[in-house]
mmCIF file of C-alpha atoms in Angstrom:
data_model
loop_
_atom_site.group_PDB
_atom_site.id
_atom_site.type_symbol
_atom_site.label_atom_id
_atom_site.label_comp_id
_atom_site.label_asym_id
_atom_site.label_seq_id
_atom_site.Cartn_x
_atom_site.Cartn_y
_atom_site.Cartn_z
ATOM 1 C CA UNK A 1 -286.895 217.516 -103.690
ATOM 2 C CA UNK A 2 -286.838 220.912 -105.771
ATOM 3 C CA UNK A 3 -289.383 222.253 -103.143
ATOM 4 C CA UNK A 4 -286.513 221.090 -99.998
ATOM 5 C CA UNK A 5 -284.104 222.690 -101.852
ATOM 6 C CA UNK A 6 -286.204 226.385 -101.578
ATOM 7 C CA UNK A 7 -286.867 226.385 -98.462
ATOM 8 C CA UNK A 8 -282.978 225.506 -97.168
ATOM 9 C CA UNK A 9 -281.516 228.420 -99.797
ATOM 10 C CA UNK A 10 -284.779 230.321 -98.549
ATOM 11 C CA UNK A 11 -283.813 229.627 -94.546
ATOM 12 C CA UNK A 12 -280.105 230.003 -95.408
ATOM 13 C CA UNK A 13 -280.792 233.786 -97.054
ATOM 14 C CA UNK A 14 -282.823 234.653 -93.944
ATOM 15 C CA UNK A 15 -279.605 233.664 -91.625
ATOM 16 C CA UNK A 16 -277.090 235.352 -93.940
ATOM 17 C CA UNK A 17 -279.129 238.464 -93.860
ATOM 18 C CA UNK A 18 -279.301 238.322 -90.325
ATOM 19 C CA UNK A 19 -275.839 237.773 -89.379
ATOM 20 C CA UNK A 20 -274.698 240.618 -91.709
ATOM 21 C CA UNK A 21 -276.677 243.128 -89.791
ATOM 22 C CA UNK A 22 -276.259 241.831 -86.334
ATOM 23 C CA UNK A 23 -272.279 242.228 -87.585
ATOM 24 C CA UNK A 24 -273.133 245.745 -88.505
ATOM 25 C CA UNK A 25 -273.791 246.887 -85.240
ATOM 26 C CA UNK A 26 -271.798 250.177 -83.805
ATOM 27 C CA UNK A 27 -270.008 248.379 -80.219
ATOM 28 C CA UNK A 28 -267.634 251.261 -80.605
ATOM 29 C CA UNK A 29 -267.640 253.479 -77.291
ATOM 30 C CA UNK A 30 -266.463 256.803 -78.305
ATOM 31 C CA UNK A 31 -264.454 258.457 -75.705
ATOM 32 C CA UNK A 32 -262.635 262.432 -75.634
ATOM 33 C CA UNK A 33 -263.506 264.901 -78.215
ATOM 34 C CA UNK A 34 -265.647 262.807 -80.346
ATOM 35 C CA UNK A 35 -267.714 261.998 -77.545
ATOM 36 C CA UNK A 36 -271.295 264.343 -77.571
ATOM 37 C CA UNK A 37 -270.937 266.818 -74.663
ATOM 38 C CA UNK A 38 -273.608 266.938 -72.476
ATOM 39 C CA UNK A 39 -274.891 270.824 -72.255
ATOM 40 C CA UNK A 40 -276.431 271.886 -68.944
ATOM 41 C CA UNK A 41 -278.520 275.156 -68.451
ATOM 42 C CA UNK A 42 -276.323 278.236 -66.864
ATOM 43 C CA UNK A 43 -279.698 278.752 -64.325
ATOM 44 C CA UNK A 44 -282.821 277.699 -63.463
ATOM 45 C CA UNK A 45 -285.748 279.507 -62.854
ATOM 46 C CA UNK A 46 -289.087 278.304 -61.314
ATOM 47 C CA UNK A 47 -292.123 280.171 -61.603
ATOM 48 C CA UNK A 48 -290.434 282.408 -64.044
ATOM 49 C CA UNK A 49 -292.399 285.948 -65.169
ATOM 50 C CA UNK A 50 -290.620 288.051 -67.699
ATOM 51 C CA UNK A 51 -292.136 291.250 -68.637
ATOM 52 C CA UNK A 52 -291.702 293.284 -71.735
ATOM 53 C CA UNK A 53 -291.584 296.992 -71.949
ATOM 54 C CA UNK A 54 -290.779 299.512 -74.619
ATOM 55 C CA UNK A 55 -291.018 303.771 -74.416
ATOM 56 C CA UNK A 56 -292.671 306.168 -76.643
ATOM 57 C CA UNK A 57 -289.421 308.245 -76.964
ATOM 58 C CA UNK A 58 -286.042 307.558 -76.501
ATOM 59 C CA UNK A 59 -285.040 307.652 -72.727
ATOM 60 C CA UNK A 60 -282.890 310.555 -71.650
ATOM 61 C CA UNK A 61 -280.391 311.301 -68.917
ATOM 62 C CA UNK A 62 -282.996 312.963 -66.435
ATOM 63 C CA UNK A 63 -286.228 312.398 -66.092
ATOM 64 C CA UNK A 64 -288.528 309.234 -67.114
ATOM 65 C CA UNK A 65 -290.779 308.925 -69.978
ATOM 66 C CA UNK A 66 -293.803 306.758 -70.777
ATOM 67 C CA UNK A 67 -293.507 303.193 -71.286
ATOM 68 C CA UNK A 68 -295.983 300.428 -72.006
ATOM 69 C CA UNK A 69 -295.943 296.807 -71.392
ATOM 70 C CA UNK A 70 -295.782 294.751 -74.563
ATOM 71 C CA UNK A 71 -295.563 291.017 -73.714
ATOM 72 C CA UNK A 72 -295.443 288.722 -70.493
ATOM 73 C CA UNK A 73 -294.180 285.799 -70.642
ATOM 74 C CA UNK A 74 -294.672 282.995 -67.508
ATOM 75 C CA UNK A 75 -293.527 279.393 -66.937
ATOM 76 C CA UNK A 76 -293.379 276.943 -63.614
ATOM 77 C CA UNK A 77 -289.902 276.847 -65.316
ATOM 78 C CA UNK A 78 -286.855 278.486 -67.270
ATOM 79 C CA UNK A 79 -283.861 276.853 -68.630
ATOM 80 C CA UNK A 80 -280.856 279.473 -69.297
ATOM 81 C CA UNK A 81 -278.489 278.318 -72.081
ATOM 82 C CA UNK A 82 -277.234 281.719 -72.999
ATOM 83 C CA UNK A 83 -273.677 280.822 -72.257
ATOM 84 C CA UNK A 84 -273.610 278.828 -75.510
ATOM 85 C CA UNK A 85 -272.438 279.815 -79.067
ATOM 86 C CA UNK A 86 -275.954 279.612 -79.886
ATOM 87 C CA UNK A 87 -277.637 281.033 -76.812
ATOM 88 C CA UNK A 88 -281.511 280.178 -75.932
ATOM 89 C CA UNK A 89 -284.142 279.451 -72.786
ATOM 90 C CA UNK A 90 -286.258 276.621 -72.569
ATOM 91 C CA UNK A 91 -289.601 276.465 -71.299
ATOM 92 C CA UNK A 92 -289.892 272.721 -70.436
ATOM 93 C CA UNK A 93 -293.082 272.552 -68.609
ATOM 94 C CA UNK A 94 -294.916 274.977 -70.870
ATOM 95 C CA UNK A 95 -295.190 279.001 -71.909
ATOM 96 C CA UNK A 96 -298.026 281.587 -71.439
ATOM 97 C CA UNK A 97 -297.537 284.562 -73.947
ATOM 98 C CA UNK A 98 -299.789 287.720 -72.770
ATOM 99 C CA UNK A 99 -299.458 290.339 -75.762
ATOM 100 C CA UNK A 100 -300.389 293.775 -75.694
ATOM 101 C CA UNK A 101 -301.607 295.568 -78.474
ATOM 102 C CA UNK A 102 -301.227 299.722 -78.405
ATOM 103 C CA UNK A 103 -304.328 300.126 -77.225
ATOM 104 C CA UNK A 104 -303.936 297.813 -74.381
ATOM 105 C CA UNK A 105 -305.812 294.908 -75.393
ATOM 106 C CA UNK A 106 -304.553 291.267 -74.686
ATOM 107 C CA UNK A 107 -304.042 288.239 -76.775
ATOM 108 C CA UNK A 108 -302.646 285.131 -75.120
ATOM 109 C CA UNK A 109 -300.289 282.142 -76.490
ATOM 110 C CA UNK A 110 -300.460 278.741 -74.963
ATOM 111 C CA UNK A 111 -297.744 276.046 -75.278
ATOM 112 C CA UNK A 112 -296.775 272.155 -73.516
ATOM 113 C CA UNK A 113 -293.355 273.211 -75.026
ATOM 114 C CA UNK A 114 -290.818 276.819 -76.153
ATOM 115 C CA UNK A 115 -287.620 277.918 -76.723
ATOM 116 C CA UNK A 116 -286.431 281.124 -77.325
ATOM 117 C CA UNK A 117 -283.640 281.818 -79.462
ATOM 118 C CA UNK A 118 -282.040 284.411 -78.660
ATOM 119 C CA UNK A 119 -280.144 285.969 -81.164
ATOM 120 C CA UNK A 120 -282.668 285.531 -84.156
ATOM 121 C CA UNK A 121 -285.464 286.804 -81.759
ATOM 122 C CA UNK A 122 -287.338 283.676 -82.639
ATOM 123 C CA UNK A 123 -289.673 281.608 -80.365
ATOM 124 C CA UNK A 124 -290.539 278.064 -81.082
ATOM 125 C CA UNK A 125 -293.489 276.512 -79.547
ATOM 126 C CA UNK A 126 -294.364 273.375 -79.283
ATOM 127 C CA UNK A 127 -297.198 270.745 -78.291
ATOM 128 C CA UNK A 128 -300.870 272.022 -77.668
ATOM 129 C CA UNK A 129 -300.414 275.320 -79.345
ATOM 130 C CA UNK A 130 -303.624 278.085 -78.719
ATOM 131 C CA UNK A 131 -303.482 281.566 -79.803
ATOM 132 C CA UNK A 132 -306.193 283.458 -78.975
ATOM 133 C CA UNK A 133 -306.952 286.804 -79.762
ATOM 134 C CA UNK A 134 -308.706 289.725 -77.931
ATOM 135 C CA UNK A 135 -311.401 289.572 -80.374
ATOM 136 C CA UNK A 136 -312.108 286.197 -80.158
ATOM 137 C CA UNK A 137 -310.032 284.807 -82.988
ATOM 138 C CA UNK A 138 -308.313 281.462 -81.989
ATOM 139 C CA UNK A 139 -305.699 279.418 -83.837
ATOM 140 C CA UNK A 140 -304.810 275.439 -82.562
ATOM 141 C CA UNK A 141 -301.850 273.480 -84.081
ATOM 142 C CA UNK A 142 -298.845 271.226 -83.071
ATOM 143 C CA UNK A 143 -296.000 274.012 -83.622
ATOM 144 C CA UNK A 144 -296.271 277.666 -83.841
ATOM 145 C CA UNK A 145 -293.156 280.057 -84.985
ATOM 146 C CA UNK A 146 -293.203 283.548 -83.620
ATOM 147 C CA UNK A 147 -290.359 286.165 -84.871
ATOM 148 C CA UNK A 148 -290.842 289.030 -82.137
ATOM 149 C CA UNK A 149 -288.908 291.658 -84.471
ATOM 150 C CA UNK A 150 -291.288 291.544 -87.442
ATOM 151 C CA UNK A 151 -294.270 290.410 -85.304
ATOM 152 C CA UNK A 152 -295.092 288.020 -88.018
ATOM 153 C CA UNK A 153 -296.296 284.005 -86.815
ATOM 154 C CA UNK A 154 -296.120 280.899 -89.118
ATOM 155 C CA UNK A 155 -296.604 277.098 -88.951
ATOM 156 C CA UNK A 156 -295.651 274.100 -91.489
ATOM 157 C CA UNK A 157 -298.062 272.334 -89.414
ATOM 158 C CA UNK A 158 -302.029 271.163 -89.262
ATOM 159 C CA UNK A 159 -304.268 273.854 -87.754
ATOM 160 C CA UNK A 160 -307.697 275.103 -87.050
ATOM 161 C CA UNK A 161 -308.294 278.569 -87.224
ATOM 162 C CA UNK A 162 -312.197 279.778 -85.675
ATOM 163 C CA UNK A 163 -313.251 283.338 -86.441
ATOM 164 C CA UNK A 164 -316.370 284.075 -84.220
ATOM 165 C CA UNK A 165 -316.955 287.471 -86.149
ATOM 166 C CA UNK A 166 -317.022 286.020 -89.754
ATOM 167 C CA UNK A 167 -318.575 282.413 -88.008
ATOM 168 C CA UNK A 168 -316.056 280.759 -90.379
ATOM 169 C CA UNK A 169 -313.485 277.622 -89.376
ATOM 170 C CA UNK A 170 -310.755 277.024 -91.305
ATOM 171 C CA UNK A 171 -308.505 273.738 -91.027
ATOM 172 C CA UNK A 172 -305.392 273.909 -93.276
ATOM 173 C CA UNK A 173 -301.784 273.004 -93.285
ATOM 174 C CA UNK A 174 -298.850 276.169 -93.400
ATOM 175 C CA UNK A 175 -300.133 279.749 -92.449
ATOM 176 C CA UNK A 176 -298.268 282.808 -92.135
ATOM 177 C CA UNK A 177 -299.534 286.181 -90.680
ATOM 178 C CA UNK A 178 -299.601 289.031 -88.398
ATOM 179 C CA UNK A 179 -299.910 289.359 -85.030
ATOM 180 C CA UNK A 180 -303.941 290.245 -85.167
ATOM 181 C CA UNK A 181 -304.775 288.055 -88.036
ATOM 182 C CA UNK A 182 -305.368 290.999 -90.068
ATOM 183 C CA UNK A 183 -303.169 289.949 -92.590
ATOM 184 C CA UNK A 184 -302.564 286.227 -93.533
ATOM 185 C CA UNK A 185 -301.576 283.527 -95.664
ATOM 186 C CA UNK A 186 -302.844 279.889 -95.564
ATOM 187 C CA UNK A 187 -301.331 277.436 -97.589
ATOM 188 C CA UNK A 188 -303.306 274.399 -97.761
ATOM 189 C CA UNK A 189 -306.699 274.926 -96.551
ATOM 190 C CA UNK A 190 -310.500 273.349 -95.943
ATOM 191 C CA UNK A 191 -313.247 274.574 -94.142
ATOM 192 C CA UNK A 192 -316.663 275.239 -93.030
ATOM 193 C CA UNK A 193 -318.527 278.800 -92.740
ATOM 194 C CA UNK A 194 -321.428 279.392 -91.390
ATOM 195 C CA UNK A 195 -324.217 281.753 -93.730
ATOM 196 C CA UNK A 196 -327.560 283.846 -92.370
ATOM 197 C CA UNK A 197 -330.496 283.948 -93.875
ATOM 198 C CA UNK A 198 -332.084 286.829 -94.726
ATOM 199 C CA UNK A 199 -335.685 287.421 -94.109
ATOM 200 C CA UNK A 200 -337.462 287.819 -96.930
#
């Protein structure tokens, strides 16, 4: 009898619990200015190639003066939002970052995902993340920060970072650091490195 009794309070509990969050449920259908609005890009752009430039000296009226390329950037697509209060450009399909040092020398950025924002100067990527360096030096996470104005990269995220010259691999979470990897922080880290023998 005492054991009948348990398992109706026990069923009814399950039913009141059940009922109170089925009658919990948001049926309201928002309409006018509490409604989200939808935000659609100002223009699209397929195959999109944006090169960046900047001169030794400041330009003058006549005459040209020298200029070098600094980055490309190239996508099957572009997303404009610059219209916006916050303006930015997606890269839905993926970004290729081609950076040139001063002396000419290329390191590349991969990404499935990247938006710039543009009034911090900020670029977000996202998915299969690979920087790779001219020297060989090649960094692999989930989500990569880049701020363009103080050419300085970070990640919260999981990474592996191989350095051919040093034969090291280092697999960490949260790095900061400079454009060449000359300078760096790594937060968390682990890793493996590899050491010669010397003859004796």
């Amino acid at each position: 009898m005492g054991r009948q009794i348990k398992r109706i309070a026990g069923i009814a509990m399950v039913s009141t619990v059940a009922m109170f969050f089925l009658g919990c449920a948001d049926n309201y259908q928002r309409v006018g200015e509490e409604k989200p609005a939808r935000v659609y890009p100002q223009g699209v752009a397929e195959h999109f190639t944006l090169t960046y430039t900047e001169t030794k000296e400041e330009l003058q009226s006549q005459g040209s003066s020298d200029s070098r390329i600094v980055a490309i950037l190239k996508s099957d697509r572009s997303e404009d939002y610059e219209n916006l209060e916050f303006p930015y450009r997606t890269f839905p399909n993926g970004l290729l970052v081609e950076h040139f040092d001063e002396q000419g020398q290329k390191s590349t950025i991969r990404a499935d995902y990247a938006i710039i924002y543009t009034r911090t100067n900020i670029v977000d990527l996202q998915g299969n993340v690979v920087l790779e360096t001219h020297d060989g030096k090649r960094l692999e996470t989930t989500q990569l920060y880049w701020d363009r104005s103080n050419e300085w990269i970070f990640t919260q995220q999981r990474f592996t970072f191989s350095n051919p010259e040093e034969g090291t691999v280092l697999n960490g979470q949260g790095m900061d650091f400079n454009r060449d990897f000359s300078y760096f922080i790594a937060h968390k880290t682990g890793g493996e490195m590899l050491l010669k023998e010397e003859e004796s």
